[in-house]
Short mmCIF file of C-alpha atoms and ligand atoms in Angstrom, two decimals:
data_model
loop_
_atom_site.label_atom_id
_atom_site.label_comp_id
_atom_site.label_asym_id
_atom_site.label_seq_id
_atom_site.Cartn_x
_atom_site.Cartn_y
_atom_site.Cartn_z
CA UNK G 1 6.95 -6.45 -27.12
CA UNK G 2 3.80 -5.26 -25.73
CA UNK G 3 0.89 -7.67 -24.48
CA UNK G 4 3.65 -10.62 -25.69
CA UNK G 5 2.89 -14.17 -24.14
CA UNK G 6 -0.97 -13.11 -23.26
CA UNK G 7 -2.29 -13.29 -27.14
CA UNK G 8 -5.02 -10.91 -26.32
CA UNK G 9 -6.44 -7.73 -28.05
CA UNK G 10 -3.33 -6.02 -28.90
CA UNK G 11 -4.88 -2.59 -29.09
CA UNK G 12 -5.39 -2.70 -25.20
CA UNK G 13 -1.76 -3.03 -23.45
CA UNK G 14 -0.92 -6.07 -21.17
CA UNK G 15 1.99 -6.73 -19.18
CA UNK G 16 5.09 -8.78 -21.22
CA UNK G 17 4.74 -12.26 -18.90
CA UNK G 18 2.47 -13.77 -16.24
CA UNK G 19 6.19 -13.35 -13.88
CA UNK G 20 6.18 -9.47 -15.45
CA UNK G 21 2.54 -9.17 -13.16
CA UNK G 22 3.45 -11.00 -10.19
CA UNK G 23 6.53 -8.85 -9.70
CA UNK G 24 4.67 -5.32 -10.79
CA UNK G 25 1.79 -5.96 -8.54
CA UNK G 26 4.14 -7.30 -5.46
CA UNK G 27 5.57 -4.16 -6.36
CA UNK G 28 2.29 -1.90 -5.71
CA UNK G 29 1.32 -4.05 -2.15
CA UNK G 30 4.77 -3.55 -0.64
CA UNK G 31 5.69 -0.08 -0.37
CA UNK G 32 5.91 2.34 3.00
CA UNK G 33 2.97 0.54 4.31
CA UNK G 34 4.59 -2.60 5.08
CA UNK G 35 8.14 -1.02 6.02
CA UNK G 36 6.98 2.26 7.23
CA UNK G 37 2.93 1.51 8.19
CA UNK G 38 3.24 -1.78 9.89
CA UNK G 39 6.08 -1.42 12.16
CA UNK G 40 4.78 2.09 13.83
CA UNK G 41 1.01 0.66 13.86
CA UNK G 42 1.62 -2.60 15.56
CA UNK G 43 3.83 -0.58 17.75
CA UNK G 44 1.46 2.01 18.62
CA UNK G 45 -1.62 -0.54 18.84
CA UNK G 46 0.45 -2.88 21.62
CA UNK G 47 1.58 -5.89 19.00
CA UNK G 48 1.17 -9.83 19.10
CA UNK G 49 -2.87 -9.34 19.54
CA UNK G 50 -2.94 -6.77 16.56
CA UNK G 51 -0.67 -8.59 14.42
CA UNK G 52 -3.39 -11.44 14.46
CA UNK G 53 -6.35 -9.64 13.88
CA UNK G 54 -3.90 -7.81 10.71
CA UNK G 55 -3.35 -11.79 9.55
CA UNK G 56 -6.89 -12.36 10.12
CA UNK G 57 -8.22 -9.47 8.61
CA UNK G 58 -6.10 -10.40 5.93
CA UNK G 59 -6.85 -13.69 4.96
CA UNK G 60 -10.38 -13.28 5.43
CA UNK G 61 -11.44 -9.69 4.04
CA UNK G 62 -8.41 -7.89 2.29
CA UNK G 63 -6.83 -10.68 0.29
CA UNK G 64 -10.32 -11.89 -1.26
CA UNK G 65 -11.32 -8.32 -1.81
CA UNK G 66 -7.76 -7.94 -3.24
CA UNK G 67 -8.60 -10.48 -6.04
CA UNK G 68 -12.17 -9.16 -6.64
CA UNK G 69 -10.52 -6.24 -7.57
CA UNK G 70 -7.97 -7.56 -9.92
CA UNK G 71 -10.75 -9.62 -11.81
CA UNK G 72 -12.89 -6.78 -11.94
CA UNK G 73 -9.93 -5.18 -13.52
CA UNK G 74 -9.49 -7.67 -16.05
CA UNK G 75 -13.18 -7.77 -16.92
CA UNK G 76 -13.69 -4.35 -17.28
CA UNK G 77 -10.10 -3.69 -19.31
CA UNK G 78 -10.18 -0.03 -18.73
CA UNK G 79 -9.60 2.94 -15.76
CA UNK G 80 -11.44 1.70 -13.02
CA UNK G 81 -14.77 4.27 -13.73
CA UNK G 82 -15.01 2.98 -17.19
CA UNK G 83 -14.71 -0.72 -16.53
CA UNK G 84 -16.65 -0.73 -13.35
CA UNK G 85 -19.73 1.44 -15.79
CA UNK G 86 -19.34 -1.09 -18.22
CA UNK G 87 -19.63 -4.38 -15.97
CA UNK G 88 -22.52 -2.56 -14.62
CA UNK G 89 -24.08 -2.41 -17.71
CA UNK G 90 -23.53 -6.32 -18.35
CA UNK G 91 -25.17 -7.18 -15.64
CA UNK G 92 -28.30 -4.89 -15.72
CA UNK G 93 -27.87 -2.97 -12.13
CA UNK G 94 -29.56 0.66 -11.07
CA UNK G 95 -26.83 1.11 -8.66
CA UNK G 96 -24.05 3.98 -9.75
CA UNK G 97 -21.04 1.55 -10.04
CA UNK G 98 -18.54 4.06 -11.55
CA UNK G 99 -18.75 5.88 -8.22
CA UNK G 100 -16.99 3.45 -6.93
CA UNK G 101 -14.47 3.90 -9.44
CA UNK G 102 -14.25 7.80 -8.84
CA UNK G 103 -14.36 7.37 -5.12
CA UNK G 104 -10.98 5.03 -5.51
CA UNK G 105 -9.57 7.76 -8.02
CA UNK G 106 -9.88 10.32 -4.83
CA UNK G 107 -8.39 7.88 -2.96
CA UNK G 108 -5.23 7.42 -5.06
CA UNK G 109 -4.46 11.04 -4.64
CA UNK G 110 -5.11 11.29 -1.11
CA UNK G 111 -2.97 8.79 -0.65
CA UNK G 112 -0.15 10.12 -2.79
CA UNK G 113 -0.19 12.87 -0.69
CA UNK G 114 1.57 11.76 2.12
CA UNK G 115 3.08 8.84 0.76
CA UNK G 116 5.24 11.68 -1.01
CA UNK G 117 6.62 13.02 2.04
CA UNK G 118 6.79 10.06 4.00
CA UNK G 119 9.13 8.86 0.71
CA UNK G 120 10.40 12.34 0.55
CA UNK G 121 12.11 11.65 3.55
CA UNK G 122 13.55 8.29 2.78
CA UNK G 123 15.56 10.38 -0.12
CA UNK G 124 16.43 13.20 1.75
CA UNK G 125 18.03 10.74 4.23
CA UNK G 126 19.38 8.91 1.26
CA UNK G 127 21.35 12.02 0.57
CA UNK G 128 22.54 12.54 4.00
CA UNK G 129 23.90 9.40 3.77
CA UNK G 130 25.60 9.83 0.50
CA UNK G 131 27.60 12.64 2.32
CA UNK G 132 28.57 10.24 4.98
CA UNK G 133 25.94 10.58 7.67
CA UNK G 134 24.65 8.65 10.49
CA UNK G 135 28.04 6.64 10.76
CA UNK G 136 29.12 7.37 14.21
CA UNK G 137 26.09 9.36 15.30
CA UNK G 138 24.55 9.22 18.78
CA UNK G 139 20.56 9.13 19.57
CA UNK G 140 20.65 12.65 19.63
CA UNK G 141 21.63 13.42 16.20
CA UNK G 142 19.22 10.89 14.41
CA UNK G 143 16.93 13.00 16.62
CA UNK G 144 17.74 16.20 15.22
CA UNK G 145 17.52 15.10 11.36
CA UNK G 146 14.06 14.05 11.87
CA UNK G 147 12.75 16.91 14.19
CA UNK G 148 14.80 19.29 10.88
CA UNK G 149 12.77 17.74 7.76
CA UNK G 150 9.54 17.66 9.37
CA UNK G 151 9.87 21.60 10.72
CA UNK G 152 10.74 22.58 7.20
CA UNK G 153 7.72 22.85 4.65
CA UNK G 154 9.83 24.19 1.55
CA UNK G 155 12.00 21.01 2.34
CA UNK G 156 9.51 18.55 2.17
CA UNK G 157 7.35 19.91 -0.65
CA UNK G 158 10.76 19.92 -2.60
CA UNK G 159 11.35 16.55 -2.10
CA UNK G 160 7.57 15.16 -2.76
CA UNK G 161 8.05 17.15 -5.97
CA UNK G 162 10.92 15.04 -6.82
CA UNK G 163 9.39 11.73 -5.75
CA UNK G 164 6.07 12.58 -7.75
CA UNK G 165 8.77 13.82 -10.87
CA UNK G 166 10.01 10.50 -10.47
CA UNK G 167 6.51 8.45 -10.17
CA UNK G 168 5.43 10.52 -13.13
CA UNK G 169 8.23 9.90 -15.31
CA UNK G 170 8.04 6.48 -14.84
CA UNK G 171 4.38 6.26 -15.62
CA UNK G 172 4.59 8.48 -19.09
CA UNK G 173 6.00 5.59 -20.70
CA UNK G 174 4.11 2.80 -21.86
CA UNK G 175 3.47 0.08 -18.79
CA UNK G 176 5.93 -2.65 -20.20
CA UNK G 177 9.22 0.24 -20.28
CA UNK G 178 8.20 1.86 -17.67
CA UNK G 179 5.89 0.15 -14.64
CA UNK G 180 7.62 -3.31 -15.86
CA UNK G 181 11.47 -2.79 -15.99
CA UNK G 182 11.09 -0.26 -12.35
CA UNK G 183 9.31 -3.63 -10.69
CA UNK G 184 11.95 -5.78 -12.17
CA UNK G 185 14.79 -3.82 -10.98
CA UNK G 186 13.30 -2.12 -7.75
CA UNK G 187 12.01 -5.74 -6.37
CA UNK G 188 14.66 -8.21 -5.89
CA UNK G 189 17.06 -5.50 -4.85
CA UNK G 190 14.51 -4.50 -1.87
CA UNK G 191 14.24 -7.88 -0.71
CA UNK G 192 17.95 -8.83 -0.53
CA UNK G 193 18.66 -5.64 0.89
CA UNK G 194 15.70 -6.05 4.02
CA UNK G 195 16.73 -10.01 4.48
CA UNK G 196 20.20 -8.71 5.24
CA UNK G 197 19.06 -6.38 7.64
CA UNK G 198 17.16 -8.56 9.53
CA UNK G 199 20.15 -10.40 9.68
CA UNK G 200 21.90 -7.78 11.02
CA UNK G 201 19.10 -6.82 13.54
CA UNK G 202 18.95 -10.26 14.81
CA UNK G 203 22.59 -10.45 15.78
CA UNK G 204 22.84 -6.77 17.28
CA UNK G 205 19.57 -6.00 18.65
CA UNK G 206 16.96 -7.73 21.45
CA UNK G 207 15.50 -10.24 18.69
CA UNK G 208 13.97 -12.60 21.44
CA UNK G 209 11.87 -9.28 22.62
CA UNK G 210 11.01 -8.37 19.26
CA UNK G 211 9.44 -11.62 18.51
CA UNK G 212 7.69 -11.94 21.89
CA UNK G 213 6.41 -8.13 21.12
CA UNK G 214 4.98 -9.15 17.67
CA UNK G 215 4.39 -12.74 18.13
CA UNK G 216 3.30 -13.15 21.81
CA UNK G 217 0.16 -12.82 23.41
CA UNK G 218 0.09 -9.63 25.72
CA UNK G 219 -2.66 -8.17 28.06
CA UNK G 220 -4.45 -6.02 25.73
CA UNK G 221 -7.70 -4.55 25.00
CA UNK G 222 -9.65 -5.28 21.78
CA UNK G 223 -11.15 -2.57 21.38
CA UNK G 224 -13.48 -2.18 17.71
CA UNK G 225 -10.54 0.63 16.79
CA UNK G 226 -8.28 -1.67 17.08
CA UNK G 227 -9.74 -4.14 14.89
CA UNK G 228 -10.83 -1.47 12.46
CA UNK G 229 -6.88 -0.27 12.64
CA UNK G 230 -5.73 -3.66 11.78
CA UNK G 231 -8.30 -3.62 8.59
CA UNK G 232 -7.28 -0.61 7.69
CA UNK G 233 -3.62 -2.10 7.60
CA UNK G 234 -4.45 -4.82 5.80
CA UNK G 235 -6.40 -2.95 2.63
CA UNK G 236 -3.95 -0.65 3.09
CA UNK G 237 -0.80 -3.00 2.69
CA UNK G 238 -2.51 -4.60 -0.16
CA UNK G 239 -3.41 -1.52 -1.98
CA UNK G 240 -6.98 -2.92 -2.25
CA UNK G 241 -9.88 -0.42 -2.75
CA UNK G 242 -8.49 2.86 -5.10
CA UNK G 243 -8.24 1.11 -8.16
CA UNK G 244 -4.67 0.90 -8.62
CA UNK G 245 -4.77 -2.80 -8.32
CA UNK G 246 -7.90 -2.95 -10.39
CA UNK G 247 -5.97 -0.89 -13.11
CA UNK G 248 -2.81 -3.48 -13.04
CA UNK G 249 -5.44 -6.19 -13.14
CA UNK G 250 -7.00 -4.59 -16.51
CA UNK G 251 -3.40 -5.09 -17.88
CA UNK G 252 -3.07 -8.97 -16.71
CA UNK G 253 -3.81 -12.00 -19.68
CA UNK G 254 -6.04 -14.55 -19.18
CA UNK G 255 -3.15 -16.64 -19.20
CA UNK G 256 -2.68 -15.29 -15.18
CA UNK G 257 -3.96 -18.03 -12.72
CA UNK G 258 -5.57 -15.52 -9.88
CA UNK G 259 -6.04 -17.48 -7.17
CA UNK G 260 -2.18 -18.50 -7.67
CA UNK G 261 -0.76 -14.78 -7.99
CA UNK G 262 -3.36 -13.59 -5.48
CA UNK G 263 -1.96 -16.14 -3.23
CA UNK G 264 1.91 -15.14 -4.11
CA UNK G 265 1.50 -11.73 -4.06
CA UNK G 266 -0.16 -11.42 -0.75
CA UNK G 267 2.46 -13.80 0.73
CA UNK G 268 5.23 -11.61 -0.46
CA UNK G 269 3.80 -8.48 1.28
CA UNK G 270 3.23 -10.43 4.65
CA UNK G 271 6.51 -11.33 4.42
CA UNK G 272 7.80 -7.81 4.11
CA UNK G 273 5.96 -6.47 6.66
CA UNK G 274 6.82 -9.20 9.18
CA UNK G 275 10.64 -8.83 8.04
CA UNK G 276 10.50 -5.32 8.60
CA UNK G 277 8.88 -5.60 12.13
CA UNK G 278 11.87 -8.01 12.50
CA UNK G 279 14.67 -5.59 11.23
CA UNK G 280 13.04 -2.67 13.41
CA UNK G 281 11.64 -3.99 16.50
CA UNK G 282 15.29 -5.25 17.86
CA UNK G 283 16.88 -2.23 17.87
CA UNK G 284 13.84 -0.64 19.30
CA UNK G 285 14.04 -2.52 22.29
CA UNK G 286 17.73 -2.33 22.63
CA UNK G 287 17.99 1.37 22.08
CA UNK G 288 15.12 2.70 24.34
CA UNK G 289 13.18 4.06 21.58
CA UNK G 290 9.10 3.89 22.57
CA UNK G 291 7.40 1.25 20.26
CA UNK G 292 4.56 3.00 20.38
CA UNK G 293 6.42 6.52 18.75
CA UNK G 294 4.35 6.85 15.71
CA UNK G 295 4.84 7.21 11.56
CA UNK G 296 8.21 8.50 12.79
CA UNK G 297 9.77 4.96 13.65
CA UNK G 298 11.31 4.03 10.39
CA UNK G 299 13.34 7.43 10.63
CA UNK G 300 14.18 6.97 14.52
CA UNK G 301 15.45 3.63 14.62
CA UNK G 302 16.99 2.55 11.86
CA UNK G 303 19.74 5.13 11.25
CA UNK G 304 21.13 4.20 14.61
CA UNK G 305 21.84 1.02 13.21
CA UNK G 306 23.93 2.49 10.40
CA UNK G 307 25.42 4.55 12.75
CA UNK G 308 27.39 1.68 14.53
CA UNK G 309 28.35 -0.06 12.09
CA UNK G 310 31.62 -0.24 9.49
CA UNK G 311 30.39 1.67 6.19
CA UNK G 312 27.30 2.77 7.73
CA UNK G 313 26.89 5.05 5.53
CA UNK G 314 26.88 2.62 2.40
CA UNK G 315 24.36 0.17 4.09
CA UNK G 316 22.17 3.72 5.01
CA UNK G 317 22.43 4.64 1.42
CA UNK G 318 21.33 1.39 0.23
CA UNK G 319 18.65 1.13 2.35
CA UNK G 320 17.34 4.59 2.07
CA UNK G 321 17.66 4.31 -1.65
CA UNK G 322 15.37 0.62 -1.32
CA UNK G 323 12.88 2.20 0.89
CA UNK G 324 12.60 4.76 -2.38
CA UNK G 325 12.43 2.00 -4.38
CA UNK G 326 9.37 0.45 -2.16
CA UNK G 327 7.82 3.37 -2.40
CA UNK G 328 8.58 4.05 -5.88
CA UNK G 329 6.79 1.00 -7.39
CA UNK G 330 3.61 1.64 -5.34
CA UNK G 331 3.34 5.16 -6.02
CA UNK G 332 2.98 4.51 -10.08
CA UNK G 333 0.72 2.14 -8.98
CA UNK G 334 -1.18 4.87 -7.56
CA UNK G 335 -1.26 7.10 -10.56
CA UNK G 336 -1.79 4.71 -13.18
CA UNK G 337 -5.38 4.64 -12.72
CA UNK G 338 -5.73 8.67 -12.97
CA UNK G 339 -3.61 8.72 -15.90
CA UNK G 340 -5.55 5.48 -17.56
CA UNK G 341 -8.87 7.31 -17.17
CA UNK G 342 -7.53 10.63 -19.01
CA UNK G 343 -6.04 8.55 -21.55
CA UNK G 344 -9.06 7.72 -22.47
CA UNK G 345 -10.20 11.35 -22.53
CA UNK G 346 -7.46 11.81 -25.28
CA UNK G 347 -4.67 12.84 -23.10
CA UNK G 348 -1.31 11.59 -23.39
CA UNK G 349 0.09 9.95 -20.72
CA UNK G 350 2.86 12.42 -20.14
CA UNK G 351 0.26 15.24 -19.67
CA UNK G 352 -1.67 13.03 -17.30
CA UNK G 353 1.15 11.55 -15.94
CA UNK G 354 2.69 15.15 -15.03
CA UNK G 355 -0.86 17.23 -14.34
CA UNK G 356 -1.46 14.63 -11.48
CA UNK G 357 1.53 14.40 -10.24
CA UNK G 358 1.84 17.75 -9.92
CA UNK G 359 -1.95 18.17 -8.34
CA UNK G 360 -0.38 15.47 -5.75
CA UNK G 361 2.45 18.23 -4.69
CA UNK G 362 -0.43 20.40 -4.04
CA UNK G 363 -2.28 18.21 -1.84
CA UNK G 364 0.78 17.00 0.09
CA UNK G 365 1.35 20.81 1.28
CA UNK G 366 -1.21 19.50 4.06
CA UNK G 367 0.33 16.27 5.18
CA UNK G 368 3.91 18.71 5.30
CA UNK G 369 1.85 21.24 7.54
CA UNK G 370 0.87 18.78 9.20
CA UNK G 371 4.65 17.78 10.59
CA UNK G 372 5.59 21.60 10.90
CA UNK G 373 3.98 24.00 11.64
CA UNK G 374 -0.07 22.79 11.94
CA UNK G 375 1.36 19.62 14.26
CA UNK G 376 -1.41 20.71 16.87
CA UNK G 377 -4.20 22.19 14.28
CA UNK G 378 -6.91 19.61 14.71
CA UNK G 379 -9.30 20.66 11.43
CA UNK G 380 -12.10 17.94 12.50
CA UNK G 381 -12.05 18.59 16.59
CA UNK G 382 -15.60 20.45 16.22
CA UNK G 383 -16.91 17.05 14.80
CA UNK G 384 -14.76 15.09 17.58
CA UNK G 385 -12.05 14.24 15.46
CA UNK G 386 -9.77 16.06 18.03
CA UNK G 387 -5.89 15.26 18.70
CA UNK G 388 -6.12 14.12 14.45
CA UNK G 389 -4.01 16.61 12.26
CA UNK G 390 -4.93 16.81 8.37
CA UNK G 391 -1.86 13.77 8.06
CA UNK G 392 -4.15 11.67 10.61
CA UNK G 393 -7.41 12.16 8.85
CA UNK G 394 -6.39 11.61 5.52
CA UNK G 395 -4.33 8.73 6.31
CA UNK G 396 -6.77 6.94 8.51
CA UNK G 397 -9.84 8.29 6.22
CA UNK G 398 -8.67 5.90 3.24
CA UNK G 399 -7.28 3.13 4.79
CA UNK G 400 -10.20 2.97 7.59
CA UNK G 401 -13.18 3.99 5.57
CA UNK G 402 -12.64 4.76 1.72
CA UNK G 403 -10.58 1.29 1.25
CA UNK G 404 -12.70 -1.35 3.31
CA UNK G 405 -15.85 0.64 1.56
CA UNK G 406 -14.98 0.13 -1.30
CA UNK G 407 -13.69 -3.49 -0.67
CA UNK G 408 -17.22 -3.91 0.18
CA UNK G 409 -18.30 -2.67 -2.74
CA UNK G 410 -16.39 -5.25 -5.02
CA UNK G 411 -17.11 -7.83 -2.54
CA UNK G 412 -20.86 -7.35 -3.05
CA UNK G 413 -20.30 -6.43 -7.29
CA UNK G 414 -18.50 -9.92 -7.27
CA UNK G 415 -20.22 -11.99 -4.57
CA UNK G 416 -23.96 -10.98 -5.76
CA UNK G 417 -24.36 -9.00 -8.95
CA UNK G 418 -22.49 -10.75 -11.19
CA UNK G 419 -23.64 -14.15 -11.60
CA UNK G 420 -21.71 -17.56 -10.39
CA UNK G 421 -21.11 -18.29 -13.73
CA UNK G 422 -19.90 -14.91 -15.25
CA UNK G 423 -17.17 -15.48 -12.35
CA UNK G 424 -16.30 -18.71 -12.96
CA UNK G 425 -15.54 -17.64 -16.38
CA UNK G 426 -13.60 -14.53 -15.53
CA UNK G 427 -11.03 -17.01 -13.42
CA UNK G 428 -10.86 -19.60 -16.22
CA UNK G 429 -8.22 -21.33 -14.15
CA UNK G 430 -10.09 -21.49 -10.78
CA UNK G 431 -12.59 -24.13 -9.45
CA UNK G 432 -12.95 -26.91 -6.84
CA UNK G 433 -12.58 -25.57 -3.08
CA UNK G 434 -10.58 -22.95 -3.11
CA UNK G 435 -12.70 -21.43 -5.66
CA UNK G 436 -16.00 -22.30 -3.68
CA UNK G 437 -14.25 -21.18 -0.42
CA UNK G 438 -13.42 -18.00 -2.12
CA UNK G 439 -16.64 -17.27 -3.61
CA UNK G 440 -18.55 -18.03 -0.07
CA UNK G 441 -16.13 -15.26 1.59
CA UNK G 442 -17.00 -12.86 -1.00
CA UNK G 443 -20.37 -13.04 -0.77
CA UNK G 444 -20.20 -13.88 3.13
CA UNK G 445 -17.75 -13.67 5.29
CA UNK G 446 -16.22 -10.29 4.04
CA UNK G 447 -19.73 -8.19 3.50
CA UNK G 448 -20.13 -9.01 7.21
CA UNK G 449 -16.83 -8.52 8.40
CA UNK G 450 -16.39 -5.46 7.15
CA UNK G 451 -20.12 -4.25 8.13
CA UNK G 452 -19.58 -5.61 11.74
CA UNK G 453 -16.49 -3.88 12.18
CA UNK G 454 -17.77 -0.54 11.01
CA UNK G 455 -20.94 -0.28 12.93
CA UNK G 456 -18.57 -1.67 16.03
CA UNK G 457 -16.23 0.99 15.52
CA UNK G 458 -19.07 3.74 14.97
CA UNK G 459 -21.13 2.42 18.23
CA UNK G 460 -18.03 2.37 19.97
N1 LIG X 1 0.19 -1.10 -0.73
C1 LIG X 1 0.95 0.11 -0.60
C2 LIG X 1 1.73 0.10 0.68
O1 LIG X 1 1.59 -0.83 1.49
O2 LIG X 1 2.50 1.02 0.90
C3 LIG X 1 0.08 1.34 -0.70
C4 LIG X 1 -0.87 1.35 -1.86
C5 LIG X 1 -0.43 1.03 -3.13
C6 LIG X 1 -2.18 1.66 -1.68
C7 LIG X 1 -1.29 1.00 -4.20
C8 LIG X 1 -3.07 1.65 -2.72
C9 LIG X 1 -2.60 1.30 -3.99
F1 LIG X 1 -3.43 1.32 -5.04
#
């Protein structure tokens, strides 16, 4: 029953249980950015060093911003524009705080548009290995299958139709059938699936090197990219700063304890991403493949673990489908907040659900370009964006700038507009330390983090 075990104002829905949250909004931080993102950034960015200033960033900026967002979510009970216009109005300010809301909603498509063919790919290997691929095959071949989806276009936008099908079909029901029951299912299968291959990676692969690679100290330079790389990362693999999370977080009771969930949800997706550096690393260093290859990783390496071992193709299939999965429950994530605000224009949220989705095909045309044939079109070199393709500016223009701006944003909405007390009563269940530690980060340590780290990475 909708908005069960929260006792709240029926008319507006709420997730089923306090679990029912947890597991939905795990399921929108992990997704390709902690299995896909994290293993090709730390690789390309040198490791142990980065995988620091990722905690650090983390702990300090993402993960408080991360629950600013969810309590302005639950606050404002409505699409991120609407509730962000309406706190605005409670607490009296000039500024244009539904631009922050619209901003995110630009986001959440930009984003969808490559996360589409990045999953995309995931199912069209998922189908290869339903017809018995990868078991047996050399380098060579998992070469091949990569190099032939990203030179076909028509292929990819075929398959980021599906996906976004998918995502949208999901979404058109109402959040407890559908965004509920795909988190409940997707979850606990995706976990199992990535602790066994760890498993596996440990005992076949160079495990010690891994470790040393992201755990170790290394020569390195810290440069202010690479700390605003490893902030990007962590918004990103937190989903903090489109609005997605502030939609879920319109949907949680009061009955949620934030700090708590904040506190599990965030240690779930470090988890992931650590165990996926940990399945993929090993078998980097024992097969030769460069670290430092790029978003292509996830499709270089892995496969040649199926392709040694008995039933490869089943454990390919499974883990293709999984990766889907990941991807799955972040990507409705993604286009709840679209569809939320033109619910409230009257819309049903089939018709939103399906117009987005559909817009997000569109879009993606330029991340699939991108791969094929545009792989050395550099739209931005004029402005000395050179060597980025439209993939590399949208992808590092949200999780760079539009996310930690807008985690700014609710940092300062949070830490300074509203007052102590309306904040202490939005987290009924918060107070002593943690809460004051919290609150001084807000209004502290994150503004200046993230303000630091931007005018580092623009003097720089
Ligand atoms: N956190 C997701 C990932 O790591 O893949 C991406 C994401 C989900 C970003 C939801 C933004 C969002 F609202």
């Amino acid at each position: 029953m909708a908005g069960a075990g929260t006792g709240e104002n029926s008319a507006y829905p709420s997730f089923s249980s306090r679990i029912a949250f947890i597991i939905v909004t795990a399921g929108s931080a992990v997704g390709l950015g902690n299995v896909w993102g994290f293993p090709y950034v730390a690789g390309q960015n040198g490791g142990g060093g980065f995988v620091l200033i990722y905690l650090l960033a983390l702990a300090l900026v993402a993960a408080p911003a991360f629950m600013a967002e969810l309590m302005l979510g639950r606050m404002g009970k409505a699409s991120p524009p609407t509730a962000l216009g309406r706190l605005q109005a409670k607490v009296g300010s000039k500024l244009h705080w539904p631009l922050v809301g619209w901003t995110g909603l630009v986001g959440t498509i930009l984003v969808l548009s490559f996360y589409a063919v990045i999953a995309g790919q995931a199912m069209d290997y998922m189908l290869e290995a339903a017809g018995g691929g990868f078991a047996g095959w050399s380098d060579a071949d998992v070469q091949a299958l990569d190099a032939n989806f990203k030179s076909s276009m028509p292929m990819m936008a075929l398959w980021s139709a599906i996906f976004m099908g998918l995502t949208a079909l999901i979404v058109s029901f109402d959040i407890n059938t559908g965004l509920e029951q795909a988190g409940k299912v997707m979850m606990p299968l995706l976990l199992l699936i990535l602790l066994g291959m760890v498993i596996y990676s440990g005992n076949m692969g160079d495990f010690g090197k891994a470790v040393d690679f992201l755990f170790g100290f290394h020569e390195m330079e810290f440069t202010p990219r690479l700390f605003l790389e490893a902030m990007g990362q962590a918004f990103f693999t937190l989903g903090v700063g489109v609005g997605g999370i502030m939609t879920y977080g319109s949907y949680m009771g009061r009955d949620v304890n934030l700090p708590r969930a904040t506190f599990w949800i965030v240690a779930m997706d470090v988890f992931v991403a650590l165990a996926a550096g940990l399945a993929i690393f090993p078998l980097v260093f024992s097969s030769g493949v460069d670290a430092a290859a790029g978003p292509g990783l996830v499709f270089l390496t892995l496969p040649l673990i199926f392709a040694d071992i008995p039933g490869g193709a089943v454990v390919a299939f499974a883990f293709f489908l999984l990766l889907t999965f990941a991807a799955v429950t972040s990507s409705i994530s993604l286009l709840s907040p679209t569809v939320a605000r033109l619910e409230e224009a009257g819309w049903s949220r089939r018709r939103g659900a399906t117009v987005m989705a559909a817009l997000v095909v569109g879009i993606s045309l330029l991340t699939s370009y991108s791969f094929a044939g545009g792989k050395d079109v550099f739209p931005l070199a004029a402005l000395g964006l050179g060597g980025m393709t439209f993939f590399d500016l949208i992808r590092e223009g949200v999780s760079n700038f539009i996310l930690p701006l807008s985690g700014l944003a609710y940092a300062l909405m949070v830490g300074w507009a509203l007052s102590r007390e309306d904040v202490r009563q939005a987290l009924p269940m918060a107070d002593g330390p943690l809460f004051r530690a919290w609150h001084m980060v807000i209004r502290y340590v994150a503004p200046i983090c993230i303000t630091a780290l931007f005018v580092g990475a623009v003097a720089g």
